[in-house]
PDB file of C-alpha atoms in Angstrom:
ATOM      1  CA  UNK A   7    -107.495 -48.698  52.814  1.00 52.00           C
ATOM      2  CA  UNK A   8    -109.365 -49.080  56.040  1.00 56.00           C
ATOM      3  CA  UNK A   9    -108.202 -47.571  59.268  1.00 61.00           C
ATOM      4  CA  UNK A  10    -106.980 -50.016  61.881  1.00 59.00           C
ATOM      5  CA  UNK A  11    -108.743 -49.679  65.158  1.00 59.00           C
ATOM      6  CA  UNK A  12    -107.166 -50.891  68.316  1.00 56.00           C
ATOM      7  CA  UNK A  13    -109.311 -53.088  70.430  1.00 55.00           C
ATOM      8  CA  UNK A  14    -108.227 -53.419  73.999  1.00 61.00           C
ATOM      9  CA  UNK A  15    -109.071 -56.410  76.047  1.00 54.00           C
ATOM     10  CA  UNK A  16    -108.105 -55.438  79.531  1.00 52.00           C
ATOM     11  CA  UNK A  17    -108.141 -57.949  82.304  1.00 48.00           C
ATOM     12  CA  UNK A  18    -107.562 -56.294  85.620  1.00 51.00           C
ATOM     13  CA  UNK A  19    -105.246 -58.317  87.840  1.00 52.00           C
ATOM     14  CA  UNK A  20    -106.356 -57.919  91.402  1.00 56.00           C
ATOM     15  CA  UNK A  21    -104.878 -59.479  94.503  1.00 57.00           C
ATOM     16  CA  UNK A  22    -107.395 -61.335  96.651  1.00 58.00           C
ATOM     17  CA  UNK A  23    -106.947 -63.019  99.992  1.00 56.00           C
ATOM     18  CA  UNK A  24    -108.081 -66.446  98.763  1.00 56.00           C
ATOM     19  CA  UNK A  25    -105.986 -66.777  95.614  1.00 59.00           C
ATOM     20  CA  UNK A  26    -102.842 -64.781  96.334  1.00 62.00           C
ATOM     21  CA  UNK A  27     -99.953 -66.051  98.434  1.00 73.00           C
ATOM     22  CA  UNK A  28     -97.499 -63.185  98.016  1.00 78.00           C
ATOM     23  CA  UNK A  29     -98.134 -59.452  98.246  1.00 77.00           C
ATOM     24  CA  UNK A  30     -97.000 -57.541  95.151  1.00 75.00           C
ATOM     25  CA  UNK A  31     -96.665 -53.773  95.182  1.00 73.00           C
ATOM     26  CA  UNK A  32     -97.408 -53.450  91.474  1.00 73.00           C
ATOM     27  CA  UNK A  33    -100.819 -55.207  91.567  1.00 76.00           C
ATOM     28  CA  UNK A  34    -103.978 -53.574  92.918  1.00 80.00           C
ATOM     29  CA  UNK A  35    -105.668 -55.022  95.973  1.00 80.00           C
ATOM     30  CA  UNK A  36    -109.384 -55.813  96.027  1.00 81.00           C
ATOM     31  CA  UNK A  37    -111.550 -53.474  98.079  1.00 84.00           C
ATOM     32  CA  UNK A  38    -112.593 -56.298 100.431  1.00 84.00           C
ATOM     33  CA  UNK A  39    -108.988 -57.266 101.027  1.00 83.00           C
ATOM     34  CA  UNK A  40    -107.937 -53.643 101.523  1.00 84.00           C
ATOM     35  CA  UNK A  41    -110.635 -53.332 104.182  1.00 88.00           C
ATOM     36  CA  UNK A  42    -109.288 -56.412 105.995  1.00 85.00           C
ATOM     37  CA  UNK A  43    -105.668 -55.223 105.684  1.00 86.00           C
ATOM     38  CA  UNK A  44    -106.252 -51.720 107.010  1.00 85.00           C
ATOM     39  CA  UNK A  45    -109.245 -52.006 109.328  1.00 89.00           C
ATOM     40  CA  UNK A  46    -108.493 -55.343 110.912  1.00 90.00           C
ATOM     41  CA  UNK A  47    -104.895 -56.509 110.510  1.00 90.00           C
ATOM     42  CA  UNK A  48    -103.041 -53.191 110.650  1.00 89.00           C
ATOM     43  CA  UNK A  49    -105.307 -51.913 113.426  1.00 92.00           C
ATOM     44  CA  UNK A  50    -104.500 -55.045 115.427  1.00 93.00           C
ATOM     45  CA  UNK A  51    -100.792 -54.567 114.670  1.00 92.00           C
ATOM     46  CA  UNK A  52    -100.960 -50.940 115.883  1.00 90.00           C
ATOM     47  CA  UNK A  53    -102.532 -52.018 119.179  1.00 92.00           C
ATOM     48  CA  UNK A  54     -99.886 -54.744 119.498  1.00 93.00           C
ATOM     49  CA  UNK A  55     -97.054 -52.276 118.803  1.00 90.00           C
ATOM     50  CA  UNK A  56     -98.370 -49.687 121.272  1.00 88.00           C
ATOM     51  CA  UNK A  57     -98.771 -52.310 123.986  1.00 89.00           C
ATOM     52  CA  UNK A  58     -95.312 -53.757 123.440  1.00 86.00           C
ATOM     53  CA  UNK A  59     -93.118 -50.799 122.486  1.00 84.00           C
ATOM     54  CA  UNK A  60     -94.800 -47.623 123.790  1.00 83.00           C
ATOM     55  CA  UNK A  61     -93.113 -48.055 127.138  1.00 82.00           C
ATOM     56  CA  UNK A  62     -91.271 -45.796 129.574  1.00 81.00           C
ATOM     57  CA  UNK A  63     -87.851 -46.550 128.099  1.00 81.00           C
ATOM     58  CA  UNK A  64     -88.803 -45.555 124.552  1.00 79.00           C
ATOM     59  CA  UNK A  65     -91.029 -42.700 125.647  1.00 83.00           C
ATOM     60  CA  UNK A  66     -88.381 -41.088 127.848  1.00 86.00           C
ATOM     61  CA  UNK A  67     -85.968 -40.844 124.898  1.00 84.00           C
ATOM     62  CA  UNK A  68     -88.633 -39.483 122.588  1.00 85.00           C
ATOM     63  CA  UNK A  69     -89.968 -37.012 125.181  1.00 87.00           C
ATOM     64  CA  UNK A  70     -86.452 -35.728 125.771  1.00 87.00           C
ATOM     65  CA  UNK A  71     -86.056 -35.133 122.033  1.00 84.00           C
ATOM     66  CA  UNK A  72     -89.431 -33.379 121.789  1.00 85.00           C
ATOM     67  CA  UNK A  73     -88.718 -31.157 124.791  1.00 86.00           C
ATOM     68  CA  UNK A  74     -85.331 -30.110 123.337  1.00 86.00           C
ATOM     69  CA  UNK A  75     -87.104 -28.786 120.244  1.00 83.00           C
ATOM     70  CA  UNK A  76     -89.769 -26.939 122.221  1.00 84.00           C
ATOM     71  CA  UNK A  77     -92.797 -27.361 119.915  1.00 84.00           C
ATOM     72  CA  UNK A  78     -96.178 -25.783 120.646  1.00 86.00           C
ATOM     73  CA  UNK A  79     -98.121 -27.619 123.360  1.00 87.00           C
ATOM     74  CA  UNK A  80    -100.850 -28.782 120.945  1.00 88.00           C
ATOM     75  CA  UNK A  81     -98.206 -30.272 118.613  1.00 85.00           C
ATOM     76  CA  UNK A  82     -96.264 -32.249 121.241  1.00 86.00           C
ATOM     77  CA  UNK A  83     -98.443 -35.382 121.362  1.00 87.00           C
ATOM     78  CA  UNK A  84     -98.647 -35.636 117.561  1.00 86.00           C
ATOM     79  CA  UNK A  85     -94.891 -35.228 117.288  1.00 85.00           C
ATOM     80  CA  UNK A  86     -94.345 -37.835 119.982  1.00 86.00           C
ATOM     81  CA  UNK A  87     -96.634 -40.310 118.185  1.00 86.00           C
ATOM     82  CA  UNK A  88     -94.974 -39.689 114.809  1.00 84.00           C
ATOM     83  CA  UNK A  89     -91.509 -40.122 116.304  1.00 84.00           C
ATOM     84  CA  UNK A  90     -92.631 -43.358 117.938  1.00 85.00           C
ATOM     85  CA  UNK A  91     -93.760 -44.809 114.579  1.00 83.00           C
ATOM     86  CA  UNK A  92     -90.666 -43.466 112.824  1.00 82.00           C
ATOM     87  CA  UNK A  93     -88.414 -45.145 115.395  1.00 81.00           C
ATOM     88  CA  UNK A  94     -90.367 -48.395 115.258  1.00 82.00           C
ATOM     89  CA  UNK A  95     -90.243 -48.532 111.441  1.00 80.00           C
ATOM     90  CA  UNK A  96     -86.585 -47.463 111.394  1.00 77.00           C
ATOM     91  CA  UNK A  97     -85.639 -50.252 113.808  1.00 74.00           C
ATOM     92  CA  UNK A  98     -87.613 -52.765 111.715  1.00 73.00           C
ATOM     93  CA  UNK A  99     -86.124 -51.632 108.408  1.00 67.00           C
ATOM     94  CA  UNK A 100     -83.612 -53.413 106.178  1.00 62.00           C
ATOM     95  CA  UNK A 101     -81.337 -55.874 107.996  1.00 60.00           C
ATOM     96  CA  UNK A 102     -83.183 -55.689 111.313  1.00 64.00           C
ATOM     97  CA  UNK A 103     -81.949 -57.509 114.351  1.00 69.00           C
ATOM     98  CA  UNK A 104     -85.442 -57.490 115.759  1.00 72.00           C
ATOM     99  CA  UNK A 105     -88.482 -56.467 113.731  1.00 82.00           C
ATOM    100  CA  UNK A 106     -91.790 -55.582 115.365  1.00 87.00           C
ATOM    101  CA  UNK A 107     -93.521 -57.002 112.277  1.00 87.00           C
ATOM    102  CA  UNK A 108     -91.744 -60.339 112.672  1.00 88.00           C
ATOM    103  CA  UNK A 109     -92.631 -60.321 116.370  1.00 90.00           C
ATOM    104  CA  UNK A 110     -96.283 -59.691 115.498  1.00 92.00           C
ATOM    105  CA  UNK A 111     -96.292 -62.491 112.898  1.00 91.00           C
ATOM    106  CA  UNK A 112     -94.685 -64.890 115.393  1.00 91.00           C
ATOM    107  CA  UNK A 113     -97.038 -63.957 118.217  1.00 93.00           C
ATOM    108  CA  UNK A 114    -100.064 -64.301 115.911  1.00 93.00           C
ATOM    109  CA  UNK A 115     -98.880 -67.422 114.112  1.00 91.00           C
ATOM    110  CA  UNK A 116    -102.070 -69.341 114.803  1.00 92.00           C
ATOM    111  CA  UNK A 117    -104.293 -66.557 113.425  1.00 90.00           C
ATOM    112  CA  UNK A 118    -102.090 -65.928 110.369  1.00 89.00           C
ATOM    113  CA  UNK A 119    -101.181 -69.536 109.547  1.00 87.00           C
ATOM    114  CA  UNK A 120    -103.724 -69.774 106.700  1.00 87.00           C
ATOM    115  CA  UNK A 121    -103.163 -66.209 105.470  1.00 86.00           C
ATOM    116  CA  UNK A 122     -99.874 -66.196 103.522  1.00 86.00           C
ATOM    117  CA  UNK A 123    -100.859 -63.007 101.684  1.00 85.00           C
ATOM    118  CA  UNK A 124    -101.336 -61.080 104.944  1.00 88.00           C
ATOM    119  CA  UNK A 125     -97.997 -62.369 106.302  1.00 89.00           C
ATOM    120  CA  UNK A 126     -96.286 -61.370 103.053  1.00 87.00           C
ATOM    121  CA  UNK A 127     -97.865 -57.907 103.238  1.00 87.00           C
ATOM    122  CA  UNK A 128     -96.758 -57.438 106.867  1.00 88.00           C
ATOM    123  CA  UNK A 129     -93.201 -58.425 105.934  1.00 85.00           C
ATOM    124  CA  UNK A 130     -93.338 -55.877 103.117  1.00 84.00           C
ATOM    125  CA  UNK A 131     -94.483 -53.246 105.632  1.00 82.00           C
ATOM    126  CA  UNK A 132     -91.201 -53.718 107.466  1.00 77.00           C
ATOM    127  CA  UNK A 133     -89.410 -52.373 104.367  1.00 76.00           C
ATOM    128  CA  UNK A 134     -91.148 -49.005 104.654  1.00 74.00           C
ATOM    129  CA  UNK A 135     -88.633 -46.187 104.884  1.00 65.00           C
ATOM    130  CA  UNK A 136     -89.817 -43.571 107.366  1.00 64.00           C
ATOM    131  CA  UNK A 137     -89.185 -39.939 106.553  1.00 64.00           C
ATOM    132  CA  UNK A 138     -89.726 -36.792 108.534  1.00 62.00           C
ATOM    133  CA  UNK A 139     -90.565 -33.631 106.689  1.00 59.00           C
ATOM    134  CA  UNK A 140     -89.610 -30.262 108.095  1.00 57.00           C
ATOM    135  CA  UNK A 141     -92.185 -27.496 107.846  1.00 56.00           C
ATOM    136  CA  UNK A 142     -90.746 -24.168 108.855  1.00 58.00           C
ATOM    137  CA  UNK A 143     -88.171 -21.593 107.822  1.00 59.00           C
ATOM    138  CA  UNK A 144     -84.660 -22.692 106.937  1.00 60.00           C
ATOM    139  CA  UNK A 145     -82.241 -19.833 107.566  1.00 60.00           C
ATOM    140  CA  UNK A 146     -79.223 -21.815 106.392  1.00 61.00           C
ATOM    141  CA  UNK A 147     -77.869 -25.360 106.504  1.00 62.00           C
ATOM    142  CA  UNK A 148     -77.153 -25.096 110.214  1.00 61.00           C
ATOM    143  CA  UNK A 149     -80.268 -23.397 111.566  1.00 58.00           C
ATOM    144  CA  UNK A 150     -83.973 -24.226 111.249  1.00 56.00           C
ATOM    145  CA  UNK A 151     -86.716 -22.157 112.808  1.00 56.00           C
ATOM    146  CA  UNK A 152     -89.800 -23.937 114.180  1.00 54.00           C
ATOM    147  CA  UNK A 153     -92.871 -21.985 115.203  1.00 48.00           C
TER     148      UNK A 153
END
């Protein structure tokens, strides 16, 4: 008896900006589309978010938090930036009253009107769950040591 060989016909499903209307996490994104998503759309969103939300009211709360934890001087700006994005994503998370992603989509309606995939992807971005990782020594459940 002959040995059965498996022949695989693999068709790679790839999301493209022209043919796809909804962003799906489980499908790969074409390299051209990834370039547009990261280099153009998300960059524009970051500028939009900094202009709109990186204001004195938000910064004063975040600076107060950073100063209470007394990090090294060279780490303060990075920590402040990370906390800003964490707060922005946290506020835009599940069941948001006001999402910065929705604000961006509304304010850029004309530009995004023929790009349902990009709008779908931005809405999916609002479901990102921010996490902060502690790097340092944990003495016990009540005390952390930061250097």
